Coordinates of C-alpha atoms in Angstrom, one line a residue:
X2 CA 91.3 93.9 111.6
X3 CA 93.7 94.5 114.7
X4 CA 96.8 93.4 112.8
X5 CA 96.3 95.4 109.8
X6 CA 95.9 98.3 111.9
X7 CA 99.3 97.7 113.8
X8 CA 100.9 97.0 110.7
X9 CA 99.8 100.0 109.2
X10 CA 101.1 102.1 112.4
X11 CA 104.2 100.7 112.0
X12 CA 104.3 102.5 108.3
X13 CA 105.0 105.7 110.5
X14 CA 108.6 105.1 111.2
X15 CA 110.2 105.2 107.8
X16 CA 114.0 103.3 107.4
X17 CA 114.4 102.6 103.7
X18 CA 117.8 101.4 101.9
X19 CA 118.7 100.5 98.4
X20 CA 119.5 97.3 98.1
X21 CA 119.9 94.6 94.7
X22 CA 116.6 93.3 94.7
X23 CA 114.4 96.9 95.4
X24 CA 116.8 99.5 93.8
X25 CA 115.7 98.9 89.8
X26 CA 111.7 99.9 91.5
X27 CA 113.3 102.5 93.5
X28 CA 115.2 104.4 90.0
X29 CA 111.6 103.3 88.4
X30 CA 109.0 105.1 90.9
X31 CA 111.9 108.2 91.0
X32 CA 111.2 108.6 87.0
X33 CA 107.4 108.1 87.5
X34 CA 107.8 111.1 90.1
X35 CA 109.8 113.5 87.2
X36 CA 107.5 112.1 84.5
X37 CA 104.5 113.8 86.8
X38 CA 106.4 117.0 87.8
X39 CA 106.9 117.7 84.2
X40 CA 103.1 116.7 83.1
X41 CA 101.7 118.8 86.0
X42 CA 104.1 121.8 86.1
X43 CA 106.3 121.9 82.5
X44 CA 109.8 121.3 82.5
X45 CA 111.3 124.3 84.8
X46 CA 114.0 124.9 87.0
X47 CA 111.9 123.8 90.5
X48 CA 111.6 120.1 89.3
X49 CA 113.3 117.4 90.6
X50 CA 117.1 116.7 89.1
X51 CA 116.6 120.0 87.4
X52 CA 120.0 119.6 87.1
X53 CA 120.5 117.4 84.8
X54 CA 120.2 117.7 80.7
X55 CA 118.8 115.5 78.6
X56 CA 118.5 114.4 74.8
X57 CA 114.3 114.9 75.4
X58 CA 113.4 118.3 73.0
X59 CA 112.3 120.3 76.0
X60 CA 116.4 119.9 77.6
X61 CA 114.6 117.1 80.0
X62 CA 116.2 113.4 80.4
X63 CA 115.0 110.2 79.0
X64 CA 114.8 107.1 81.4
X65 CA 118.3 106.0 81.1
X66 CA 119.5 109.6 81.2
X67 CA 117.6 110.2 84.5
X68 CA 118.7 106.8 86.5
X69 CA 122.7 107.3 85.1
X70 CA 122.8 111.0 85.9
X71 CA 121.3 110.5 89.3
X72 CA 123.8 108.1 90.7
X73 CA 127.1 109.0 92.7
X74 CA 130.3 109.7 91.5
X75 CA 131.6 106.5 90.3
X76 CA 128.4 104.2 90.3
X77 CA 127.1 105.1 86.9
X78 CA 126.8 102.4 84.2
X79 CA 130.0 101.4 82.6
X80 CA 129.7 102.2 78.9
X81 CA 127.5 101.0 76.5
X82 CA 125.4 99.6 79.1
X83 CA 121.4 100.8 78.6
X84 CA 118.1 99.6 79.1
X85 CA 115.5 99.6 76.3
X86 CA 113.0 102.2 77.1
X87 CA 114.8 104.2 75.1
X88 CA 112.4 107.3 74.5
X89 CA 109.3 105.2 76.2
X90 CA 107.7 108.1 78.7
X91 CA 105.9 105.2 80.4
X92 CA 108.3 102.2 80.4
X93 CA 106.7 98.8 81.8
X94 CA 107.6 98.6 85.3
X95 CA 108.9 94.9 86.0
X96 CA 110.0 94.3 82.6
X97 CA 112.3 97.5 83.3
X98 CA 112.8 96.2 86.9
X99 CA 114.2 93.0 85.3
X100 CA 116.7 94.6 82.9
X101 CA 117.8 97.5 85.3
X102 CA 119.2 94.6 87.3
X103 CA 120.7 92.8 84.7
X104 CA 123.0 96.5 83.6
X105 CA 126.8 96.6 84.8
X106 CA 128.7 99.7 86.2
X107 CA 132.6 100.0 86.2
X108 CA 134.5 99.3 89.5
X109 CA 137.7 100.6 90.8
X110 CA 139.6 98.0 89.7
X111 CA 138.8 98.3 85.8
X112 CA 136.4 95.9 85.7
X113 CA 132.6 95.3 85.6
X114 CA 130.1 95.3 88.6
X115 CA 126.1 94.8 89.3
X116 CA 124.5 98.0 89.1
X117 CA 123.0 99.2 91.8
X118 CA 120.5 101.9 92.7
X119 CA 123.2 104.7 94.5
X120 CA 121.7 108.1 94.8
X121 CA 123.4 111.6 95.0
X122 CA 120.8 113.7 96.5
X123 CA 122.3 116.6 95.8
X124 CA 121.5 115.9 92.1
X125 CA 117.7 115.0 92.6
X126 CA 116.8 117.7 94.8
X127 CA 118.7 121.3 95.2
X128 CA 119.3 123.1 98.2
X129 CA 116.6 124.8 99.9
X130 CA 114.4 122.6 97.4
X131 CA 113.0 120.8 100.6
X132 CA 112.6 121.5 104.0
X133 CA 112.7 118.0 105.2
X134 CA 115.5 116.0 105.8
X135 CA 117.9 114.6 103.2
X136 CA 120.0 112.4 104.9
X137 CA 119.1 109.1 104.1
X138 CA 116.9 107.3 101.2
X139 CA 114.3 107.4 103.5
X140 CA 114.2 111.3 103.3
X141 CA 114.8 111.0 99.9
X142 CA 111.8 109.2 99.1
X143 CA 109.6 110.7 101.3
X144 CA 110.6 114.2 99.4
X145 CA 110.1 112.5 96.2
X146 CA 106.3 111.1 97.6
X147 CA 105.4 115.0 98.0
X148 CA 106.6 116.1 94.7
X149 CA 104.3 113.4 93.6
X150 CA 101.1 114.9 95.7
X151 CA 101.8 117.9 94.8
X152 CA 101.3 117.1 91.1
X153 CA 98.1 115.2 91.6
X154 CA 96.9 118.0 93.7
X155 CA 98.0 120.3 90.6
X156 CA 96.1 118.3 87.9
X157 CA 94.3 115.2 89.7
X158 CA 94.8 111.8 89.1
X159 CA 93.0 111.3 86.1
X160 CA 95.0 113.3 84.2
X161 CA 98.2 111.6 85.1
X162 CA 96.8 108.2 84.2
X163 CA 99.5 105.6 83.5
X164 CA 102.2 107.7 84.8
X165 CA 100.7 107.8 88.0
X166 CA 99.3 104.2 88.0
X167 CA 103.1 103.2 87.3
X168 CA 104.2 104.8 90.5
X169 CA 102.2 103.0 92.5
X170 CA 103.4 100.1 90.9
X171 CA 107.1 101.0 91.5
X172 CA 106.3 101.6 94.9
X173 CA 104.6 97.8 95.5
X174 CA 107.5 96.5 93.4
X175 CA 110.0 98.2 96.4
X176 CA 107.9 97.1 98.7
X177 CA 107.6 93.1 97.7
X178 CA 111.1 93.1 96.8
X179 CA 112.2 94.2 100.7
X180 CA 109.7 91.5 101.7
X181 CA 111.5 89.3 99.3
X182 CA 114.7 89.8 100.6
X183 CA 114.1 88.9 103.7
X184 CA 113.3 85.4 103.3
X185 CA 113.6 82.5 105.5
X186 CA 115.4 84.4 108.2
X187 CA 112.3 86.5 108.6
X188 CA 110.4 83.9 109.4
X189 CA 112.6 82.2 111.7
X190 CA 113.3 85.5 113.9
X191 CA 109.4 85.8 114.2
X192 CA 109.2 82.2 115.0
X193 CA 111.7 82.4 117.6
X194 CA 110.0 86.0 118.9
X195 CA 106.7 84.2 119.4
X196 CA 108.0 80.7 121.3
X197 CA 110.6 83.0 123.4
X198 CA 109.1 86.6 124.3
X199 CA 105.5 85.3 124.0
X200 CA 105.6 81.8 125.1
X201 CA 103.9 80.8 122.1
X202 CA 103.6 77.5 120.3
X203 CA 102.1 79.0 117.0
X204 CA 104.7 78.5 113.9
X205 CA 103.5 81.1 111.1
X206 CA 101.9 79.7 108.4
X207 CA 103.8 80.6 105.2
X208 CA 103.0 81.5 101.6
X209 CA 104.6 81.4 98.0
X210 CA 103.9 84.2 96.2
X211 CA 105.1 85.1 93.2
X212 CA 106.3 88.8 92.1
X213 CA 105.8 90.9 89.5
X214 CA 108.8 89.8 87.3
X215 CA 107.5 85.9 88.0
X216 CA 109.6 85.2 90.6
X217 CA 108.6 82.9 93.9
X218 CA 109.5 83.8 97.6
X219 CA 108.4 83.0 100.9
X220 CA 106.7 85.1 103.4
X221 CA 104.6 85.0 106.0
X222 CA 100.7 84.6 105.4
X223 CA 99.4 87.2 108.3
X224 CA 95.8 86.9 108.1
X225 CA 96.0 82.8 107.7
X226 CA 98.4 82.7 110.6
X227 CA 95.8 84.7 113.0
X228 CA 93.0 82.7 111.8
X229 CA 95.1 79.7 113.3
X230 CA 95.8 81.8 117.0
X231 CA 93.4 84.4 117.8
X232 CA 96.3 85.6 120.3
X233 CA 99.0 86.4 117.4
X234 CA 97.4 90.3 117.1
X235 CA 98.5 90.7 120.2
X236 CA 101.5 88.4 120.4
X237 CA 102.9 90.5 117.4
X238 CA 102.2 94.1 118.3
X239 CA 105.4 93.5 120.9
X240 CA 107.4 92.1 117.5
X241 CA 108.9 95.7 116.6
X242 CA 110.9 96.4 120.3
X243 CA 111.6 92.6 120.9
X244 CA 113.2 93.1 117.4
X245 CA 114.8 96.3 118.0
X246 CA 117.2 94.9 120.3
X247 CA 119.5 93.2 117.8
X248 CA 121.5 95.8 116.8
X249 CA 124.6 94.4 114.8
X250 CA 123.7 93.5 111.3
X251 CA 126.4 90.8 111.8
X252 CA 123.9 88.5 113.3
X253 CA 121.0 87.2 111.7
X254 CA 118.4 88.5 113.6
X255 CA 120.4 92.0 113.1
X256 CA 119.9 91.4 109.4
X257 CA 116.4 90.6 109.9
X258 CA 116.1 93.7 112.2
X259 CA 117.9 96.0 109.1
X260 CA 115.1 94.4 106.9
X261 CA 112.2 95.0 108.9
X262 CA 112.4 98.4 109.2
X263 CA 113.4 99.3 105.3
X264 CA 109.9 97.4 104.8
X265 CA 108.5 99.8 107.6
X266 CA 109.6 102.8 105.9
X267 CA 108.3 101.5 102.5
X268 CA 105.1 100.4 103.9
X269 CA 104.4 104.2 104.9
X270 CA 105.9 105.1 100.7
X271 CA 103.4 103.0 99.6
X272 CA 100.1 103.7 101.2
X273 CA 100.8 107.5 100.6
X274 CA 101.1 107.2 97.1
X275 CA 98.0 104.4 96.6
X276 CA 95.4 106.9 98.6
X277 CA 93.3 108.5 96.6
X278 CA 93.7 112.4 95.8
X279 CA 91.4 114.7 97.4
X280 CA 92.1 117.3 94.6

């Protein structure tokens, strides 16, 4: 269908940030990506966060060893504070979700703090260990995406079975967790977009799903809502630039606009690691 197709165009532009609610999948589909490299390749010195030594016998880290050791200076989790996988290779993915978000770091101040997702780059990837950019977490998990292709193109996908299959899930968990986020005011904005750039009296019809740790949230219900206007295709193919022009994330329709495009950017995540391997 039209919208599908624009929505999967969109996917090109990639804008992804860590944030409460997606960070515990992010840390999740990072270890499903060093799980693969070490299953396709061996544990070597071109992996990702080759840096970093862990408890495993072959010097490699366990779960909790890889998602502490990856974070920036200052952002780690304050003591004593562990999820637990413990030695699990292939951790469940929204019952790890779940406690990952529950963990504490230390803050300046002495005390506790939510932990959040924070990545060093410099510790997952090495210089010169990519070619592409690095600058954002955008980069970062684009980079992380090829490590993973390359390690299905190495072995193919059946030999990576859960690991891989747990990816994939890590990457829909970012992905409905950035939907998540945006809520309400996501719906509004696009309400607003179709009455006042489109002259539109469609109102988006809405749906409850619920997530993969059993959690409701509102969206928007895209194929229900163009079975009710034949014209929304269309009317939302202009969405993006209309969207684009709310720049300060102090507004709410700036926030929105910030949303929107870390779902872009995950959107694109996603449907690279769910196509099939052509190994």
């Amino acid at each position: 269908m039209l919208l599908r197709a624009i929505l999967l165009l969109s996917a090109i532009v990639q804008y992804v940030t860590c944030n409460k609610l997606a960070g515990p999948y992010q840390s999740l589909y990072i270890w499903y990506a060093y799980r693969m490299e070490i299953e396709a390749f061996g544990a070597g010195s071109n992996q990702i966060a080759s840096g970093l030594k862990g408890s495993a016998p072959d010097g490699t880290c366990y779960f909790d060893e890889l998602m502490d050791g990856l974070q920036r200076q200052g952002q780690g989790l304050a003591p004593g504070q562990h999820t637990t996988v413990g030695k699990e290779l292939t951790p469940d993915v929204a019952k790890t979700a779940k406690e990952i978000r529950g963990l504490t770091a230390l803050d300046p101040k002495g005390g506790t703090k939510p932990f959040v997702c924070n990545l060093d780059s410099a510790k997952l990837f090495k210089s010169g260990q990519s070619t592409k950019p690095m600058s954002s977490l955008a980069d970062i998990l684009d980079n992380v995406t090829d490590r993973i292709e390359a390690a299905r193109q190495k072995v193919g996908d059946e030999a990576l079975g859960d690991t891989l299959k747990n990816a994939q899930l890590a990457a829909s968990g970012i992905h409905e967790q950035r939907v998540r986020d945006m809520g309400q005011d996501y719906i509004d904005t696009v309400n607003d977009y179709l009455k006042t750039a489109q002259g539109s009296n469609t109102q988006v019809v809405t749906d409850n799903p619920t997530d993969m740790e059993g959690n409701k949230y509102k969206t928007i219900d895209f194929e229900k809502t163009e079975q009710a206007d034949s014209k929304f295709a269309q009317h939302w193919a202009g969405f993006p630039q209309w969207l684009d022009q709310y720049k300060s994330t102090k507004t709410k329709k700036g926030q929105v606009r910030f949303h929107y495009k870390a779902v872009r950017g995950v959107q694109g995540i996603e449907s690279r690691v769910h196509k099939k391997c052509k190994k």
